[in-house]
Amino acid sequence: MLAATPLSACADAPAMSARPGARAADPDLVPRATAGWSAWVASFKGRARSAGIRADVIDAAFRGAGFVPGVVARDRNQTEFRRSFEDYLNIVAPESKVEAGRAAFARQRRALAAIEARYGVPAEIVCAIWGVESNYGQRRGDIPTISAISTLAYDGRRGAFFESQLIAALRILQAGDVAPDRMVGSWAGAMGHTQFIPTSYLQSAVDFDGDGRRDIWGEDPTDALASAASYLAGAGWQRGATWAVEDPSGGLTPDAGGPSFRTGPNFRVIKRYNNSDSYALGVGHLADRIAGGGPLRASFGPDRFGMTKDQRQELQRRLTATGFDTDGTDGVIGPKSRAAIAAFQRSRGLPATGDPSLRLLAMF
Ligand code: CA
């Protein structure tokens, strides 16, 4: 949540929220105690003590921690590139995630109902946030949080921000909610089922199942789901009010020529989780679908390359069938599809732009 970085997590997903799925097999994501990082940590420890963190907590937190090169690489690779709303929806709310969301909702029906009763946030909204943030708990991230955040505090573009997150992470450990080796998450420090950064956790996490710990990391999502509802309630969620409804005369149209929406009071509340119109519309739409609603009624027009989703999918199918693998045919032209297009262009002696086009589609 509150993606620590504007895009953050979703390296392969939404352009606006950051939730990187960690890959333990990637050697660049293994912490190592470099000289520069170690010197920074030695100095930071004094500031942590001054902030009220006990020495034994600090020592346990940094045991085995280190600099994570892959975290810096991801932080620097964030581009200002902005996905279309259509692409964003195809990533966060395709039919497969609607179906998975309905199944997850059914499994957690009792917990979600109790959470809605206490916080007033609809069960399907909480479930949709769970889906967008971690694919219903399947992408919680496994990068050690102390290592990730200390790397960004030491070497990142926003050192002060991440140092405050690091202090907050130590407060969580000091409270005994989680053991240091279980405190893991995204490369940007977002943790657990609902991808809370440490300061949001301190502000909003709750022990809903009553076992004495606020556990957003474990298999059982109950505390995390309640914590998300607690966060939204604290941000001003209005019981019974809408987030947005599709309305051809509505004032919000992220993609020219695409669906329009009339927003309600809870739209800005969802944006407190991630400050993006696409995020709030994606969460709200996924929630409507989980609750049994249908797809958006309006269609999207051609994209900036003049292509519709059907045409992009056809291009992906033809490229893949010809040996230029696009890694799926979802109609979203991401890095894999662009690489496949560039390879195809090179094979035909064309400039390797990686851009899709109708001309390219006609060459098969
Ligand atoms: Ca608990």
mmCIF file of N, CA and C and ligand atoms in Angstrom, residues 206-215 223, ligand 1:
data_model
loop_
_atom_site.group_PDB
_atom_site.id
_atom_site.type_symbol
_atom_site.label_atom_id
_atom_site.label_comp_id
_atom_site.label_asym_id
_atom_site.label_seq_id
_atom_site.Cartn_x
_atom_site.Cartn_y
_atom_site.Cartn_z
ATOM 1 N N VAL A 206 -4.143 -3.998 12.650
ATOM 2 C CA VAL A 206 -4.923 -4.464 13.805
ATOM 3 C C VAL A 206 -4.779 -5.975 13.973
ATOM 4 N N ASP A 207 -4.942 -6.416 15.231
ATOM 5 C CA ASP A 207 -4.954 -7.848 15.555
ATOM 6 C C ASP A 207 -6.406 -8.295 15.566
ATOM 7 N N PHE A 208 -6.931 -8.619 14.397
ATOM 8 C CA PHE A 208 -8.367 -8.899 14.304
ATOM 9 C C PHE A 208 -8.724 -10.280 14.833
ATOM 10 N N ASP A 209 -7.799 -11.248 14.673
ATOM 11 C CA ASP A 209 -8.139 -12.597 15.136
ATOM 12 C C ASP A 209 -7.821 -12.799 16.618
ATOM 13 N N GLY A 210 -7.253 -11.764 17.256
ATOM 14 C CA GLY A 210 -7.117 -11.795 18.706
ATOM 15 C C GLY A 210 -6.038 -12.703 19.261
ATOM 16 N N ASP A 211 -5.010 -13.025 18.449
ATOM 17 C CA ASP A 211 -3.957 -13.910 18.966
ATOM 18 C C ASP A 211 -2.805 -13.110 19.573
ATOM 19 N N GLY A 212 -2.967 -11.796 19.648
ATOM 20 C CA GLY A 212 -1.956 -10.975 20.305
ATOM 21 C C GLY A 212 -0.935 -10.361 19.371
ATOM 22 N N ARG A 213 -0.955 -10.746 18.084
ATOM 23 C CA ARG A 213 -0.010 -10.164 17.127
ATOM 24 C C ARG A 213 -0.767 -9.647 15.915
ATOM 25 N N ARG A 214 -0.271 -8.553 15.355
ATOM 26 C CA ARG A 214 -0.844 -8.015 14.122
ATOM 27 C C ARG A 214 -0.083 -8.642 12.968
ATOM 28 N N ASP A 215 -0.576 -9.783 12.485
ATOM 29 C CA ASP A 215 0.190 -10.573 11.518
ATOM 30 C C ASP A 215 -0.353 -10.401 10.102
ATOM 31 N N ASP A 223 -5.847 -10.726 9.645
ATOM 32 C CA ASP A 223 -5.341 -9.465 10.198
ATOM 33 C C ASP A 223 -5.055 -8.445 9.084
HETATM 34 CA CA CA B 1 -3.452 -11.663 15.010
#
